mmCIF file of C-alpha atoms in Angstrom:
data_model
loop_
_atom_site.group_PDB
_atom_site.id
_atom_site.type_symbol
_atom_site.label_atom_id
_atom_site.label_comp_id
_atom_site.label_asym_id
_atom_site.label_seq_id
_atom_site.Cartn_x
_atom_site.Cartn_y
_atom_site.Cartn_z
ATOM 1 C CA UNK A 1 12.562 -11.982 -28.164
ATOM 2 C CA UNK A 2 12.358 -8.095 -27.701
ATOM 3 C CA UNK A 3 12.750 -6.384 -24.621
ATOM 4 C CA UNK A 4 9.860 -5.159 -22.959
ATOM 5 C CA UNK A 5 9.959 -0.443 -23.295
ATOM 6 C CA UNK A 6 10.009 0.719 -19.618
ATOM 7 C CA UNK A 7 6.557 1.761 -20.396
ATOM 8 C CA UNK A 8 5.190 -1.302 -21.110
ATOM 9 C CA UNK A 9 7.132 -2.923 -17.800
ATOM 10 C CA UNK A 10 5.501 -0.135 -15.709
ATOM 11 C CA UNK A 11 1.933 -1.160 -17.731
ATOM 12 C CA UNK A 12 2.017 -4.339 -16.672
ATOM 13 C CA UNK A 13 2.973 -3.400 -13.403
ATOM 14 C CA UNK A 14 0.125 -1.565 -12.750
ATOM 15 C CA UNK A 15 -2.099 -4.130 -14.330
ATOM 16 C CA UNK A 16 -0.879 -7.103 -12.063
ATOM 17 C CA UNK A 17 -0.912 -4.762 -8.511
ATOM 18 C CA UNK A 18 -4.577 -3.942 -9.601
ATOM 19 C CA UNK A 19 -5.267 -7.436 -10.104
ATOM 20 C CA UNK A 20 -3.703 -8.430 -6.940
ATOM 21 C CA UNK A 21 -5.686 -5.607 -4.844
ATOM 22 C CA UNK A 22 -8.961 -6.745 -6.151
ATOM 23 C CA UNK A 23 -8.242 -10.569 -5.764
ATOM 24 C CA UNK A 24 -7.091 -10.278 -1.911
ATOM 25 C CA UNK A 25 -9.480 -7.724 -0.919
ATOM 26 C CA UNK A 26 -11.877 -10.456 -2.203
ATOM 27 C CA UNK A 27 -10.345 -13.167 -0.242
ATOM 28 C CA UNK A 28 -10.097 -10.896 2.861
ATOM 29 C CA UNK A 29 -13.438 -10.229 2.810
ATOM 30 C CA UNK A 30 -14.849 -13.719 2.214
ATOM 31 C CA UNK A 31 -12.061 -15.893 4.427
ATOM 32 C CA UNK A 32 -10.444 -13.491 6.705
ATOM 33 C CA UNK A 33 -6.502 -12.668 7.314
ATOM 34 C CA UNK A 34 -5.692 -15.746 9.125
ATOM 35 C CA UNK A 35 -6.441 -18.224 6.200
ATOM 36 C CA UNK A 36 -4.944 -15.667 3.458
ATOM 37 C CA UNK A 37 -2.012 -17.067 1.886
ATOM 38 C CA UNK A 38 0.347 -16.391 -0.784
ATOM 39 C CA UNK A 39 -0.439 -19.774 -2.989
ATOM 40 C CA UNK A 40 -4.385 -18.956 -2.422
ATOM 41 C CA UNK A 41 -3.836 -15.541 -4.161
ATOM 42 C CA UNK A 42 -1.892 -16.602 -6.881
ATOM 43 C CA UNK A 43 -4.911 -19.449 -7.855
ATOM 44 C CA UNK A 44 -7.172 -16.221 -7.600
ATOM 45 C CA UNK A 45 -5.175 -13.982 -9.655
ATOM 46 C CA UNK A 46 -4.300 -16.963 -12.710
ATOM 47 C CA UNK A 47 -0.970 -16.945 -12.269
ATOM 48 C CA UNK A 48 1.732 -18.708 -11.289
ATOM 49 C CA UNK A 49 3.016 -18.057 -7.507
ATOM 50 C CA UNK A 50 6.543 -17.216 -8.348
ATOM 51 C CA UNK A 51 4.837 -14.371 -10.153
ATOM 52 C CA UNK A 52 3.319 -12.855 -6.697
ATOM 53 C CA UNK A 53 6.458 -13.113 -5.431
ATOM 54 C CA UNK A 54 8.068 -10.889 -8.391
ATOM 55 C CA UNK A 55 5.859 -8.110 -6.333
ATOM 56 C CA UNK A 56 5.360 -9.208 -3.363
ATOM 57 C CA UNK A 57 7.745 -10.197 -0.712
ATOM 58 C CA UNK A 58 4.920 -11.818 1.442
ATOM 59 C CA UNK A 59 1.733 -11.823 2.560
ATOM 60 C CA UNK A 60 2.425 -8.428 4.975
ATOM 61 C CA UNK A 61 3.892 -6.422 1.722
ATOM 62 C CA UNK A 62 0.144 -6.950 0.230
ATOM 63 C CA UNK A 63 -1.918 -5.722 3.139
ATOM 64 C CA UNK A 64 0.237 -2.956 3.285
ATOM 65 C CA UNK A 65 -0.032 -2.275 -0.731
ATOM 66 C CA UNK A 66 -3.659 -2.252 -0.263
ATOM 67 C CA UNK A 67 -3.465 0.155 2.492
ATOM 68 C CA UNK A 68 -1.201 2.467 0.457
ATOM 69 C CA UNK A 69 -3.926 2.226 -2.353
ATOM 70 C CA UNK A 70 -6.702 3.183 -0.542
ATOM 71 C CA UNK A 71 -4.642 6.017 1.393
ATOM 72 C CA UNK A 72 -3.992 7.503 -2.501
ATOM 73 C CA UNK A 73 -7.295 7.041 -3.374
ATOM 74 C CA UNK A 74 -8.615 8.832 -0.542
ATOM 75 C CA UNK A 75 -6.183 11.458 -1.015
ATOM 76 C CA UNK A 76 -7.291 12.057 -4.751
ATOM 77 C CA UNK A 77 -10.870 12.239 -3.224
ATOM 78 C CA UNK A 78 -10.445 14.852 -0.992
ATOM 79 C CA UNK A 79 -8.383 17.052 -3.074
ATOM 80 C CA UNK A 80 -11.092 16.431 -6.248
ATOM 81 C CA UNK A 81 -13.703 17.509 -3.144
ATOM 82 C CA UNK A 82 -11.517 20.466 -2.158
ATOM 83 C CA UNK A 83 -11.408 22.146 -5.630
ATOM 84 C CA UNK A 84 -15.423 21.463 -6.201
ATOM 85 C CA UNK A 85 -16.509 22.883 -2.872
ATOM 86 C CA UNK A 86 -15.451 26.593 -1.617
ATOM 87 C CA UNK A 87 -17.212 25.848 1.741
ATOM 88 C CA UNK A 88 -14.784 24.325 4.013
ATOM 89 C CA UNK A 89 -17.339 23.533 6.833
ATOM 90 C CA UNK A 90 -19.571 21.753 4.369
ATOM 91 C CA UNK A 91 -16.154 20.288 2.596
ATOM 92 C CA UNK A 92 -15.115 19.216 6.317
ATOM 93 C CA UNK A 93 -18.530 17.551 6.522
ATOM 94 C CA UNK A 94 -18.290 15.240 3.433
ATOM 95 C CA UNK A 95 -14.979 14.423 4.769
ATOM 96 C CA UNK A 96 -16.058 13.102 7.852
ATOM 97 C CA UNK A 97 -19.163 11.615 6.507
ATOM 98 C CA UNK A 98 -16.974 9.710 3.294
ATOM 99 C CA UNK A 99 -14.660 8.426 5.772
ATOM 100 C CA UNK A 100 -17.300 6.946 8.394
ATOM 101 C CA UNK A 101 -18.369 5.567 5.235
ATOM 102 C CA UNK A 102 -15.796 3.901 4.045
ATOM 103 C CA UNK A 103 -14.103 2.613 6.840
ATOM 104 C CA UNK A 104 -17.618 0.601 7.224
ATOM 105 C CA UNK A 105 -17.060 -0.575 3.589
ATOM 106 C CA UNK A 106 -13.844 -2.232 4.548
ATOM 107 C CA UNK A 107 -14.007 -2.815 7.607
ATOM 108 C CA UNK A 108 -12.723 -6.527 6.820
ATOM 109 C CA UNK A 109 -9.258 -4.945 6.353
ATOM 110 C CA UNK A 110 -9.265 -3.677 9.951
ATOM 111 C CA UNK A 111 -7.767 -6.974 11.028
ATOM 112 C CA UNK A 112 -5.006 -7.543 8.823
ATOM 113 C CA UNK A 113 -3.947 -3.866 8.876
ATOM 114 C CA UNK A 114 -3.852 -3.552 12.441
ATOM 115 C CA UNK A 115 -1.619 -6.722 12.448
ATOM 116 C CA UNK A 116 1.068 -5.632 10.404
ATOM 117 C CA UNK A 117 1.234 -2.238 11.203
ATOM 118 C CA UNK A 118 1.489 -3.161 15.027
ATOM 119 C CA UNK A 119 4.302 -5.853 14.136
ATOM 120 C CA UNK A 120 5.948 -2.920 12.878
ATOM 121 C CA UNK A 121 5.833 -0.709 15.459
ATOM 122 C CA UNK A 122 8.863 -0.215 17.359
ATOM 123 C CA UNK A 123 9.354 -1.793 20.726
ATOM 124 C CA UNK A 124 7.919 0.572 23.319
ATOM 125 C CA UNK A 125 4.778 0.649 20.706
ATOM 126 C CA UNK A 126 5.763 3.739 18.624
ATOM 127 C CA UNK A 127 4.598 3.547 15.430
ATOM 128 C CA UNK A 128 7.054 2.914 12.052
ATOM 129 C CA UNK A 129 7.352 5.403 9.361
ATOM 130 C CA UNK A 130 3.874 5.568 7.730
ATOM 131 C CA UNK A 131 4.528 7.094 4.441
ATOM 132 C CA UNK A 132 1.471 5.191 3.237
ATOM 133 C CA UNK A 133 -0.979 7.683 5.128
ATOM 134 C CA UNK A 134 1.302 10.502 4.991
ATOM 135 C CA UNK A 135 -0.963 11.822 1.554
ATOM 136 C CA UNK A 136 -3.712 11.704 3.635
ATOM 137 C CA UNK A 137 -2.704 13.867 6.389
ATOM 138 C CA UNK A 138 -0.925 16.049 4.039
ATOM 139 C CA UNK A 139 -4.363 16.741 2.554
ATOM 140 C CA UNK A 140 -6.371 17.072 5.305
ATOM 141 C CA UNK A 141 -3.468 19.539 7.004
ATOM 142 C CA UNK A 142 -4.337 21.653 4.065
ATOM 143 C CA UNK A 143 -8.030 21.267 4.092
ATOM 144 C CA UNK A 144 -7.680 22.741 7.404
ATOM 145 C CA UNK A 145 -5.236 25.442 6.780
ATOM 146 C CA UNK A 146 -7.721 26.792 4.085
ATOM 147 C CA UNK A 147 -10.258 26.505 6.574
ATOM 148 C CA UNK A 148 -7.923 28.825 9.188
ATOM 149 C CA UNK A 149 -7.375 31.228 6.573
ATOM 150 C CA UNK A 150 -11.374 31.841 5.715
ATOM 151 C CA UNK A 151 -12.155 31.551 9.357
ATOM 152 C CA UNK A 152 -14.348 28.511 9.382
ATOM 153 C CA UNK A 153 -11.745 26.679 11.203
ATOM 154 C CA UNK A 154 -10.321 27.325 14.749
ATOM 155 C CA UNK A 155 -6.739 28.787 14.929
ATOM 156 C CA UNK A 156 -4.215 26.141 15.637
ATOM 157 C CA UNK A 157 -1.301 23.833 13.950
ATOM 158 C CA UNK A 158 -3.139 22.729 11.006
ATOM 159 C CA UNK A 159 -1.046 19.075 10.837
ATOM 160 C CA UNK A 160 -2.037 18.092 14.466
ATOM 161 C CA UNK A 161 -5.558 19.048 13.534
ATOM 162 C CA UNK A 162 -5.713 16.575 10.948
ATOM 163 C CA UNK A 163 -3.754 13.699 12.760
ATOM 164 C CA UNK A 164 -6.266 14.100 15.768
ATOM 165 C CA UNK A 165 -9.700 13.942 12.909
ATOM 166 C CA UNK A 166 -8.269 10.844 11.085
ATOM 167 C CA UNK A 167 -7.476 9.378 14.895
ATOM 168 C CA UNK A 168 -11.209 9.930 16.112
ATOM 169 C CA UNK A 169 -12.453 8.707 12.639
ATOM 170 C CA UNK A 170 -10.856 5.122 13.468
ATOM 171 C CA UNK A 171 -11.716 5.450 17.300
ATOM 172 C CA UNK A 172 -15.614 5.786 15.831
ATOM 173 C CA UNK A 173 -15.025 2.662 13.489
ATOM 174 C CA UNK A 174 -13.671 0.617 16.101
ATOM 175 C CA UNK A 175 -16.194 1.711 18.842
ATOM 176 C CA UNK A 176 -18.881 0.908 16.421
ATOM 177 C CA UNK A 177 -17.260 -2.530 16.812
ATOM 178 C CA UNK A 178 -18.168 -3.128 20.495
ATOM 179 C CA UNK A 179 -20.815 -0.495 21.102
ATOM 180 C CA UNK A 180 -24.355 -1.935 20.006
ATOM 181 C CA UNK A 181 -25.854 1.803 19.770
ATOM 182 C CA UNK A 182 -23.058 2.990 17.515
ATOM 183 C CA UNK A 183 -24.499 1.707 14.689
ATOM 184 C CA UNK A 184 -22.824 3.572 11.719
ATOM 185 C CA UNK A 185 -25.158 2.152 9.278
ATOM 186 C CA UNK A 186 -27.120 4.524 10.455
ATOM 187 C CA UNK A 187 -27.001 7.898 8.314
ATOM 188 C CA UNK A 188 -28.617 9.794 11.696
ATOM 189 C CA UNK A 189 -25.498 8.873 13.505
ATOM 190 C CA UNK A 190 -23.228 9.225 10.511
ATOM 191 C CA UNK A 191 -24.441 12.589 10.821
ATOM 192 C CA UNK A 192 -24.326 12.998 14.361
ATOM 193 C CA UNK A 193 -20.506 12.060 14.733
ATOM 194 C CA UNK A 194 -20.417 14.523 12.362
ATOM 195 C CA UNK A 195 -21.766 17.684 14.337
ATOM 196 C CA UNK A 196 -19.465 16.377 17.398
ATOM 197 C CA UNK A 197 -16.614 15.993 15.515
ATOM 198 C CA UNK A 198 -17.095 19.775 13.385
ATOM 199 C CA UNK A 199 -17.862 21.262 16.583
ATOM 200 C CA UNK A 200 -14.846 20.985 18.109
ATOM 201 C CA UNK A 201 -12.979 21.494 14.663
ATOM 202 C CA UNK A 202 -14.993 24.671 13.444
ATOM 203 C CA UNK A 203 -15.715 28.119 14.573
ATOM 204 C CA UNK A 204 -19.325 29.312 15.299
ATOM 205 C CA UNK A 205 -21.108 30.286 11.876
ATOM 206 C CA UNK A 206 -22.353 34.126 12.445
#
């Protein structure tokens, strides 16, 4: 039998992992984290179990493969975003609004996510290595170091700028979680975190 080219292997790779991501976001979304399993995906996916396993060393290693796929997607958005739109306050504000957006989309990943990630964290509660999110920082650092150098942006270290907007982007989702008014269905609010968000983010337009 001939050996599978290295293209082919990587091919197949890819083909499986996208399976996999749309099969257990499925499941996540209709049965929740605590009844995913390993087995369960495999029956969803047609395959046999061992052949999860050939990608997946558990259940953990496939939330956090989904997380890593969405960071890169997200990453390819914004950069797509940065090259289409010269204005960085209205780029800024697409940001803001795509992410409020989308964290509402999959919101039933919140769970699972926050579980691993958590079990990962070191023991006074520090948080691992997150290479996974890394892309998106990187790109928001230099959405905001563009926005420094044409002076829609405040002066400041660029990085911390966009650790501190992706950390009050998930302190909105989650608040929207236990605050009745918060309703980010709701593109008035959408827009409204927005302006308080930008505010503190932009300079004053002259």
């Amino acid at each position: 039998m001939p050996k599978l080219s290295a293209e082919n292997k990587e091919l197949i790779t890819a083909a499986v992992r996208d399976k996999a991501f749309a099969c257990a976001c499925a499941m996540l979304r209709e049965a929740g984290w605590r009844r995913f399993t390993m087995k369960d995906l495999a029956v969803r996916m047609g395959v046999a179990k061992g052949t999860v396993y050939n990608y997946f060393r558990d259940k953990d290693a496939v939330i956090l493969f989904i997380r890593e796929t969405l960071a890169r997607q997200i990453a390819a958005r914004i950069r797509r975003d940065m090259a289409r739109e010269s204005d960085t306050r209205r780029l800024l504000r697409r940001i803001v609004l795509k992410s409020i957006e989308g964290m509402k989309e999959f919101r039933f990943l919140h769970f699972a996510i926050g579980d691993v990630v958590m079990r990962r964290a070191g023991p006074e509660g520090t948080a691992a290595d997150d290479a996974a999110m890394d892309c998106v920082h990187d790109v928001l650092a230099a959405v905001m170091e563009r926005g420094m150098k044409d002076g829609s942006v405040r002066p400041g270290d660029p990085v911390l700028m966009a650790g501190a907007l992706h950390s009050s982007l998930m302190g909105v989702e989650m608040g929207s979680r236990f605050h009745c008014g918060l309703d980010t269905n709701s593109q008035k609010i959408r827009e409204l975190i927005a302006d308080l968000l930008l505010r503190g983010i932009c300079t004053e337009e002259k």
